[in-house]
């Protein structure tokens, strides 16, 4: 009886498990996604372009833990603190997943290690309990891609280099036409002061101005007056300034402005902005830079120059509507952030840029889907093939020689594959060359090298094969 009862209980448990299997839905958590080989090939292409730019400018790379002490993150993100992922207590430390790479991790890293001078980049995942808009490149788990220069340097030289880096990356990735808007927090604060905005309302009015890239001035004005209690006169005076954008001419004009020129902060900011434009002129990138008084970037920690790169249009004829993804890079100067973590409050001046890598991925994915371009998901240079049977051992010997020579090579996992199937595999995967071994080639000490695109075949001495493949694939 006991055996029968045990059997019945086992059957019941099995039925319960089967029911559970039917109810269970396999999916990724909200705001996350998997990346298949094609998506990863696009990502690698973008990462390689960005990393090579950072390295070209002499940056070192760092990494920090994916979680920080909760108390380190607390109070650093204002209203966005509610978006931080808190972890359960795992043995005495209250921890949270990192929300970004700069405000806490980089500033904490500098203060903790007493570093006063570094040029670094950091590419890693961050986490936010946000409402995801995945078609526009907004997720709960996503990559950030930051470049920062920390240290006491002469004004605007590192700031100009950050703009140059943004220009190089966006040009290299060929996302379409873009503009890099620049402003200065000191100009903004000086402008608010001369327009009659009370000190207590600077930040809240700043966040209203920050919406001007999305909504018209009339809506922003009514928010300032109706919701934030600013006088209509002050709002109208702000309106005269924030709709201005230009270059050196505008800076010169504002330096002569009877109100702004009397404000110490605004005058400092305009002086530095003039210097910045002189440097970006020397870099040859002024055609893509716009001094824009509506640019506010809502983050409180900026102390000087701020900038944001925006795509102007989608440069693809196959796409009917432009991809709506917002800005693709942003940054600025934050001279007070590291002092928040230093026990003695020692400040380390910093300027940096964050590349909107997820938004860039979204654009690249959509552009490639719309185009006819075939995406290669491997880097294989050559397929080792045979035209006759019983040549598996020779294929294995040859592929080993190629691997040892640093060549990226594959072969089909069959003893006697048909030549047609081997050639078709190259067509399907984009492998440019086929190294064919046959009985005659073995006797002559050569390998038949076939160029897949042209179907041309040449005999190559076995000892010269590695070099020949290198030469031919470097031309692809």
Coordinates of C-alpha atoms in Angstrom, one line a residue:
X1 CA 0.0 0.0 0.0
X2 CA 2.8 2.4 1.0
X3 CA 4.4 1.8 -2.5
X4 CA 1.1 2.5 -4.2
X5 CA 0.6 5.8 -2.2
X6 CA 4.1 6.9 -3.0
X7 CA 3.4 6.2 -6.7
X8 CA 0.2 8.2 -6.7
X9 CA 1.9 11.1 -4.9
X10 CA 4.7 11.1 -7.5
X11 CA 2.1 11.1 -10.3
X12 CA 0.3 14.0 -8.7
X13 CA 3.6 15.9 -8.3
X14 CA 4.4 15.2 -12.0
X15 CA 0.9 16.5 -13.1
X16 CA 1.5 19.6 -11.0
X17 CA 4.8 20.2 -12.6
X18 CA 3.3 19.7 -16.1
X19 CA 0.6 22.2 -15.3
X20 CA 3.2 24.7 -14.1
X21 CA 5.1 24.3 -17.3
X22 CA 2.1 25.2 -19.3
X23 CA 1.4 28.4 -17.3
X24 CA 5.0 29.5 -17.3
X25 CA 5.9 32.1 -20.0
X26 CA 9.5 32.3 -21.2
X27 CA 10.3 36.0 -21.7
X28 CA 12.9 38.6 -20.7
X29 CA 12.0 40.9 -17.8
X30 CA 10.3 44.2 -18.6
X31 CA 12.6 46.8 -20.2
X32 CA 15.3 44.2 -21.2
X33 CA 16.0 42.2 -24.3
X34 CA 18.2 39.5 -25.8
X35 CA 20.7 40.4 -28.5
X36 CA 21.2 37.8 -31.3
X37 CA 24.3 37.5 -33.5
X38 CA 23.1 40.2 -35.9
X39 CA 22.3 42.7 -33.2
X40 CA 25.6 41.9 -31.5
X41 CA 27.5 42.4 -34.8
X42 CA 25.9 45.9 -35.1
X43 CA 26.8 46.7 -31.5
X44 CA 30.4 45.5 -31.9
X45 CA 30.8 47.8 -35.0
X46 CA 29.5 50.8 -33.0
X47 CA 31.6 49.9 -29.9
X48 CA 34.7 49.5 -32.0
X49 CA 34.3 52.9 -33.6
X50 CA 33.7 54.6 -30.2
X51 CA 36.5 52.8 -28.3
X52 CA 39.0 53.5 -31.1
X53 CA 38.1 57.2 -30.9
X54 CA 38.5 57.3 -27.1
X55 CA 41.9 55.5 -27.5
X56 CA 42.9 57.9 -30.3
X57 CA 42.5 60.7 -27.7
X58 CA 44.7 59.0 -25.1
X59 CA 42.0 57.7 -22.8
X60 CA 42.6 54.9 -20.2
X61 CA 39.8 52.5 -19.4
X62 CA 38.4 51.7 -15.9
X63 CA 35.6 49.5 -14.5
X64 CA 33.6 49.7 -11.2
X65 CA 31.2 47.3 -9.4
X66 CA 27.8 46.9 -10.9
X67 CA 26.4 47.7 -7.4
X68 CA 27.3 50.4 -5.0
X69 CA 26.5 51.0 -1.3
X70 CA 23.0 52.3 -1.1
X71 CA 24.1 55.3 1.1
X72 CA 26.6 56.3 -1.7
X73 CA 23.8 56.6 -4.2
X74 CA 21.2 58.2 -1.9
X75 CA 20.5 61.8 -2.6
X76 CA 22.7 62.1 -5.7
X77 CA 19.9 61.9 -8.3
X78 CA 17.2 64.2 -7.0
X79 CA 13.7 63.1 -8.2
X80 CA 15.2 60.2 -10.2
X81 CA 16.3 58.4 -6.9
X82 CA 13.0 56.5 -7.1
X83 CA 14.3 54.8 -10.2
X84 CA 17.2 53.2 -8.4
X85 CA 17.1 49.4 -8.0
X86 CA 17.7 48.4 -4.4
X87 CA 19.0 44.9 -3.6
X88 CA 18.0 42.8 -0.6
X89 CA 20.4 42.8 2.3
X90 CA 23.0 40.1 1.5
X91 CA 24.9 40.1 4.8
X92 CA 25.2 43.5 6.4
X93 CA 25.5 45.8 3.4
X94 CA 22.6 47.7 1.8
X95 CA 23.3 47.8 -1.9
X96 CA 21.8 49.3 -5.0
X97 CA 22.5 48.7 -8.7
X98 CA 24.4 51.5 -10.3
X99 CA 22.2 54.1 -12.0
X100 CA 24.9 55.7 -14.1
X101 CA 28.7 55.6 -14.6
X102 CA 29.7 59.2 -13.7
X103 CA 27.6 60.9 -11.0
X104 CA 28.5 58.2 -8.4
X105 CA 30.9 55.5 -9.7
X106 CA 33.5 57.8 -11.4
X107 CA 33.3 60.6 -8.8
X108 CA 33.5 58.0 -6.0
X109 CA 36.4 56.3 -7.7
X110 CA 38.4 59.6 -7.9
X111 CA 37.6 60.6 -4.3
X112 CA 38.3 57.2 -2.9
X113 CA 41.6 56.8 -4.7
X114 CA 42.6 60.5 -4.3
X115 CA 43.0 60.8 -8.1
X116 CA 43.2 64.4 -9.3
X117 CA 44.2 63.9 -12.9
X118 CA 42.9 61.2 -15.4
X119 CA 41.4 60.9 -18.9
X120 CA 39.2 57.8 -18.8
X121 CA 36.4 56.0 -20.6
X122 CA 34.0 53.5 -19.1
X123 CA 31.5 51.4 -21.0
X124 CA 29.2 49.2 -18.9
X125 CA 25.6 48.4 -18.1
X126 CA 23.5 50.5 -15.8
X127 CA 20.0 50.0 -14.3
X128 CA 16.9 52.2 -14.0
X129 CA 13.3 51.3 -12.9
X130 CA 12.1 53.5 -15.7
X131 CA 9.0 53.1 -18.0
X132 CA 10.8 51.6 -21.0
X133 CA 10.3 52.9 -24.5
X134 CA 12.3 50.1 -26.2
X135 CA 11.6 51.2 -29.8
X136 CA 13.4 54.5 -29.0
X137 CA 16.3 52.8 -27.3
X138 CA 15.1 53.2 -23.7
X139 CA 15.5 50.2 -21.4
X140 CA 15.7 49.3 -17.7
X141 CA 19.1 47.6 -18.3
X142 CA 21.3 49.5 -20.8
X143 CA 24.8 50.4 -21.7
X144 CA 26.3 53.8 -21.0
X145 CA 29.4 54.9 -22.8
X146 CA 31.3 57.7 -20.9
X147 CA 34.5 59.7 -21.6
X148 CA 35.7 62.2 -19.0
X149 CA 38.8 64.4 -18.4
X150 CA 39.5 65.1 -14.7
X151 CA 42.1 67.6 -13.6
X152 CA 43.0 71.3 -13.3
X153 CA 43.8 72.6 -16.8
X154 CA 43.6 75.8 -18.7
X155 CA 40.0 76.9 -19.6
X156 CA 38.1 75.2 -22.4
X157 CA 40.9 73.1 -23.9
X158 CA 39.5 69.7 -22.6
X159 CA 36.0 70.9 -23.1
X160 CA 36.8 71.6 -26.8
X161 CA 38.3 68.1 -27.1
X162 CA 35.0 66.5 -25.8
X163 CA 33.1 68.3 -28.6
X164 CA 35.7 67.0 -31.1
X165 CA 35.2 63.5 -29.8
X166 CA 31.4 63.7 -30.3
X167 CA 31.9 65.0 -33.8
X168 CA 34.4 62.2 -34.7
X169 CA 32.1 59.4 -33.4
X170 CA 28.9 60.7 -35.0
X171 CA 30.7 61.3 -38.3
X172 CA 32.3 57.8 -38.2
X173 CA 29.0 56.0 -37.4
X174 CA 27.2 57.8 -40.3
X175 CA 24.0 58.2 -38.5
X176 CA 22.9 61.2 -40.5
X177 CA 23.2 65.0 -40.2
X178 CA 23.6 66.2 -36.7
X179 CA 24.3 69.4 -34.7
X180 CA 26.0 69.8 -31.3
X181 CA 24.2 72.4 -29.2
X182 CA 26.4 74.2 -26.6
X183 CA 25.5 76.5 -23.7
X184 CA 26.9 77.3 -20.2
X185 CA 25.2 76.9 -16.9
X186 CA 26.7 80.3 -15.9
X187 CA 25.1 82.0 -18.9
X188 CA 21.8 80.4 -18.0
X189 CA 21.9 81.4 -14.4
X190 CA 23.0 85.0 -15.3
X191 CA 20.2 85.1 -17.9
X192 CA 17.6 84.1 -15.2
X193 CA 19.0 86.6 -12.8
X194 CA 18.8 89.6 -15.2
X195 CA 15.3 88.4 -16.3
X196 CA 14.0 88.6 -12.8
X197 CA 13.8 85.0 -11.8
X198 CA 14.1 84.5 -8.0
X199 CA 17.1 82.4 -6.9
X200 CA 14.8 79.8 -5.4
X201 CA 13.2 79.2 -8.8
X202 CA 16.4 78.9 -10.9
X203 CA 16.4 75.1 -11.0
X204 CA 12.7 74.6 -11.6
X205 CA 12.7 77.3 -14.4
X206 CA 15.8 75.6 -15.8
X207 CA 13.9 72.3 -16.1
X208 CA 11.1 74.1 -18.0
X209 CA 13.6 75.6 -20.5
X210 CA 15.1 72.1 -20.9
X211 CA 11.8 71.1 -22.6
X212 CA 12.2 73.6 -25.5
X213 CA 13.6 70.9 -27.8
X214 CA 10.3 69.0 -27.5
X215 CA 7.5 71.6 -27.0
X216 CA 7.0 75.1 -28.4
X217 CA 7.8 78.3 -26.4
X218 CA 4.2 79.1 -25.7
X219 CA 3.7 75.8 -23.8
X220 CA 7.0 76.3 -21.8
X221 CA 5.9 79.9 -21.0
X222 CA 2.5 78.8 -19.7
X223 CA 4.2 76.2 -17.5
X224 CA 6.6 78.8 -16.1
X225 CA 3.8 81.3 -15.3
X226 CA 0.8 78.9 -14.6
X227 CA 2.5 76.1 -12.7
X228 CA 5.7 77.5 -11.4
X229 CA 4.5 81.0 -10.4
X230 CA 6.9 83.1 -12.5
X231 CA 5.8 86.6 -13.4
X232 CA 4.7 87.0 -17.1
X233 CA 7.2 89.8 -17.5
X234 CA 10.1 87.6 -16.4
X235 CA 8.9 84.8 -18.7
X236 CA 8.8 87.1 -21.7
X237 CA 12.3 88.4 -21.0
X238 CA 13.5 84.8 -20.8
X239 CA 11.7 84.1 -24.1
X240 CA 13.8 86.8 -25.8
X241 CA 17.0 85.0 -25.0
X242 CA 16.2 81.3 -25.2
X243 CA 15.0 81.5 -28.8
X244 CA 18.5 82.7 -29.8
X245 CA 21.1 80.4 -31.4
X246 CA 24.2 81.0 -33.5
X247 CA 27.9 81.1 -33.3
X248 CA 30.7 83.6 -32.5
X249 CA 28.5 86.5 -33.8
X250 CA 25.9 85.7 -31.2
X251 CA 28.5 85.4 -28.4
X252 CA 29.9 88.9 -29.4
X253 CA 26.4 90.3 -29.5
X254 CA 25.6 89.0 -26.0
X255 CA 28.9 90.3 -24.6
X256 CA 27.6 93.7 -25.6
X257 CA 24.1 93.1 -24.2
X258 CA 23.4 95.9 -21.7
X259 CA 21.9 93.5 -19.1
X260 CA 23.9 90.3 -19.5
X261 CA 27.2 92.1 -19.7
X262 CA 26.6 93.5 -16.2
X263 CA 26.1 90.0 -14.7
X264 CA 29.4 88.5 -13.4
X265 CA 28.4 84.8 -14.0
X266 CA 27.0 85.4 -17.5
X267 CA 30.1 87.5 -18.5
X268 CA 32.4 84.6 -17.3
X269 CA 30.4 82.1 -19.2
X270 CA 30.3 84.1 -22.4
X271 CA 34.1 84.7 -22.2
X272 CA 34.7 81.0 -22.0
X273 CA 32.1 80.3 -24.7
X274 CA 34.1 82.6 -27.0
X275 CA 37.3 80.8 -26.2
X276 CA 35.6 77.4 -26.8
X277 CA 34.4 78.6 -30.3
X278 CA 38.0 79.7 -31.1
X279 CA 39.3 76.2 -30.3
X280 CA 36.6 74.3 -32.2
X281 CA 37.3 76.5 -35.1
X282 CA 40.9 75.3 -35.0
X283 CA 39.5 71.7 -34.8
X284 CA 37.5 72.5 -38.0
X285 CA 34.2 71.5 -36.6
X286 CA 32.3 74.8 -36.2
X287 CA 29.9 73.8 -39.0
X288 CA 28.3 71.3 -36.6
X289 CA 28.4 73.5 -33.4
X290 CA 25.5 75.8 -32.4
X291 CA 25.5 78.1 -29.4
X292 CA 21.9 77.6 -28.2
X293 CA 20.5 79.5 -25.3
X294 CA 17.6 77.1 -24.9
X295 CA 19.9 74.2 -24.0
X296 CA 19.6 73.6 -20.3
X297 CA 20.3 69.9 -19.5
X298 CA 18.4 69.5 -16.3
X299 CA 21.1 67.9 -14.2
X300 CA 22.0 70.1 -11.2
X301 CA 25.7 69.1 -11.0
X302 CA 26.8 70.9 -14.2
X303 CA 28.8 74.0 -13.4
X304 CA 30.0 75.4 -16.8
X305 CA 29.8 74.3 -20.4
X306 CA 26.9 72.0 -21.3
X307 CA 26.4 70.3 -24.7
X308 CA 24.0 67.9 -26.5
X309 CA 24.3 66.3 -29.9
X310 CA 21.0 65.9 -31.8
X311 CA 20.3 64.1 -35.1
X312 CA 18.6 66.5 -37.6
X313 CA 17.2 63.9 -40.0
X314 CA 17.3 60.3 -41.0
X315 CA 19.7 59.8 -43.8
X316 CA 18.1 56.8 -45.4
X317 CA 15.8 57.0 -48.4
X318 CA 14.2 53.6 -47.6
X319 CA 12.8 54.9 -44.3
X320 CA 9.5 56.6 -44.7
X321 CA 9.5 58.4 -41.3
X322 CA 12.5 59.7 -39.4
X323 CA 13.6 57.6 -36.5
X324 CA 12.5 59.5 -33.4
X325 CA 15.3 58.9 -30.9
X326 CA 16.1 62.3 -29.3
X327 CA 19.6 63.3 -28.5
X328 CA 22.5 60.9 -29.2
X329 CA 25.2 62.4 -26.9
X330 CA 25.4 64.9 -24.1
X331 CA 27.7 66.2 -21.4
X332 CA 29.3 69.1 -19.8
X333 CA 31.6 70.5 -17.0
X334 CA 31.0 69.4 -13.4
X335 CA 33.6 70.9 -11.1
X336 CA 31.9 70.2 -7.8
X337 CA 30.8 66.5 -8.1
X338 CA 34.0 64.8 -6.8
X339 CA 34.0 67.1 -3.7
X340 CA 30.7 65.6 -2.6
X341 CA 32.5 62.3 -1.9
X342 CA 35.8 63.6 -0.6
X343 CA 35.9 63.8 3.3
X344 CA 37.6 67.1 3.1
X345 CA 35.5 68.4 0.2
X346 CA 38.5 68.7 -2.2
X347 CA 37.2 69.4 -5.7
X348 CA 38.5 67.9 -8.9
X349 CA 37.4 69.8 -12.0
X350 CA 35.9 67.5 -14.6
X351 CA 34.4 67.6 -18.1
X352 CA 32.9 64.7 -19.9
X353 CA 30.5 63.3 -22.5
X354 CA 28.1 60.4 -22.5
X355 CA 27.4 58.8 -25.9
X356 CA 23.8 57.6 -26.1
X357 CA 24.8 54.2 -27.2
X358 CA 21.4 52.5 -27.0
X359 CA 19.8 55.2 -29.1
X360 CA 22.6 54.8 -31.6
X361 CA 22.0 51.0 -31.7
X362 CA 18.3 51.5 -32.4
X363 CA 19.1 53.8 -35.3
X364 CA 21.7 51.5 -36.8
X365 CA 19.4 48.5 -36.4
X366 CA 16.6 50.2 -38.2
X367 CA 18.8 51.6 -40.9
X368 CA 20.3 48.1 -41.6
X369 CA 16.9 46.5 -41.6
X370 CA 15.7 49.0 -44.2
X371 CA 18.7 48.6 -46.4
X372 CA 19.8 45.6 -48.4
X373 CA 23.1 45.2 -46.6
X374 CA 23.9 41.7 -45.3
X375 CA 25.3 41.7 -41.8
X376 CA 28.1 39.3 -41.2
X377 CA 28.0 37.7 -37.7
X378 CA 31.4 36.1 -37.8
X379 CA 34.9 37.2 -38.9
X380 CA 35.9 34.0 -40.6
X381 CA 38.4 34.6 -43.4
X382 CA 38.5 31.2 -45.0
X383 CA 36.6 27.9 -45.1
X384 CA 38.8 24.8 -45.4
X385 CA 37.0 22.5 -47.8
X386 CA 37.6 19.3 -49.9
X387 CA 36.4 18.3 -53.3
X388 CA 36.8 14.5 -52.7
X389 CA 36.0 12.0 -50.1
X390 CA 38.3 10.7 -47.3
X391 CA 40.2 13.9 -46.8
X392 CA 39.0 14.8 -43.3
X393 CA 42.5 14.3 -41.9
X394 CA 44.0 16.6 -44.4
X395 CA 41.3 19.3 -43.7
X396 CA 42.0 19.0 -40.0
X397 CA 45.8 19.3 -40.6
X398 CA 45.3 22.4 -42.8
X399 CA 42.9 24.2 -40.5
X400 CA 45.2 23.6 -37.6
X401 CA 48.0 25.3 -39.6
X402 CA 45.8 28.2 -40.4
X403 CA 44.6 28.7 -36.8
X404 CA 48.3 28.5 -35.6
X405 CA 49.1 31.2 -38.2
X406 CA 46.4 33.5 -36.7
X407 CA 43.9 33.0 -39.5
X408 CA 40.2 32.9 -38.7
X409 CA 39.1 29.6 -40.3
X410 CA 36.2 27.2 -40.2
X411 CA 35.3 23.8 -41.7
X412 CA 32.1 21.8 -41.9
X413 CA 31.7 19.1 -39.2
X414 CA 31.2 16.3 -41.7
X415 CA 33.6 13.5 -42.8
X416 CA 32.7 13.8 -46.5
X417 CA 30.8 17.1 -47.2
X418 CA 29.7 17.9 -50.7
X419 CA 31.7 20.7 -52.3
X420 CA 28.5 22.5 -53.3
X421 CA 27.3 22.5 -49.7
X422 CA 30.7 23.9 -48.5
X423 CA 30.6 26.7 -51.1
X424 CA 26.9 27.5 -50.3
X425 CA 27.9 27.8 -46.6
X426 CA 30.4 30.5 -47.6
X427 CA 27.7 32.3 -49.6
X428 CA 25.3 32.2 -46.7
X429 CA 27.7 33.4 -44.0
X430 CA 29.8 35.8 -46.1
X431 CA 33.1 33.9 -45.8
X432 CA 35.3 35.5 -48.6
X433 CA 37.7 32.6 -49.3
X434 CA 37.7 28.8 -49.6
X435 CA 40.9 26.8 -49.2
X436 CA 40.3 23.5 -51.1
X437 CA 42.4 20.4 -50.6
X438 CA 42.4 17.6 -53.1
X439 CA 44.6 14.7 -54.0
X440 CA 46.3 16.5 -56.8
X441 CA 46.9 19.6 -54.7
X442 CA 48.4 17.4 -51.9
X443 CA 50.8 15.8 -54.5
X444 CA 51.8 19.3 -55.8
X445 CA 52.2 20.8 -52.3
X446 CA 49.6 23.5 -53.1
X447 CA 46.2 24.5 -51.9
X448 CA 43.5 25.8 -54.3
X449 CA 42.3 29.2 -53.0
X450 CA 38.9 30.2 -54.3
X451 CA 37.6 33.8 -54.1
X452 CA 33.9 33.4 -53.3
X453 CA 32.7 36.7 -54.8
X454 CA 34.4 36.2 -58.3
X455 CA 34.7 32.4 -58.3
X456 CA 38.3 32.8 -59.4
X457 CA 40.6 30.0 -58.3
X458 CA 44.4 30.2 -57.8
X459 CA 46.9 27.6 -56.6
X460 CA 49.0 28.7 -53.6
X461 CA 52.1 27.0 -52.2
X462 CA 51.1 25.6 -48.8
X463 CA 53.9 27.5 -47.0
X464 CA 52.6 30.8 -48.5
X465 CA 48.9 30.2 -47.8
X466 CA 48.7 32.1 -44.4
X467 CA 50.3 35.2 -46.0
X468 CA 48.2 35.0 -49.1
X469 CA 44.9 34.8 -47.0
X470 CA 46.1 37.8 -45.0
X471 CA 46.8 39.9 -48.1
X472 CA 43.5 38.9 -49.8
X473 CA 41.3 39.5 -46.7
X474 CA 42.9 42.9 -46.0
X475 CA 41.7 44.0 -49.4
X476 CA 38.1 43.0 -48.6

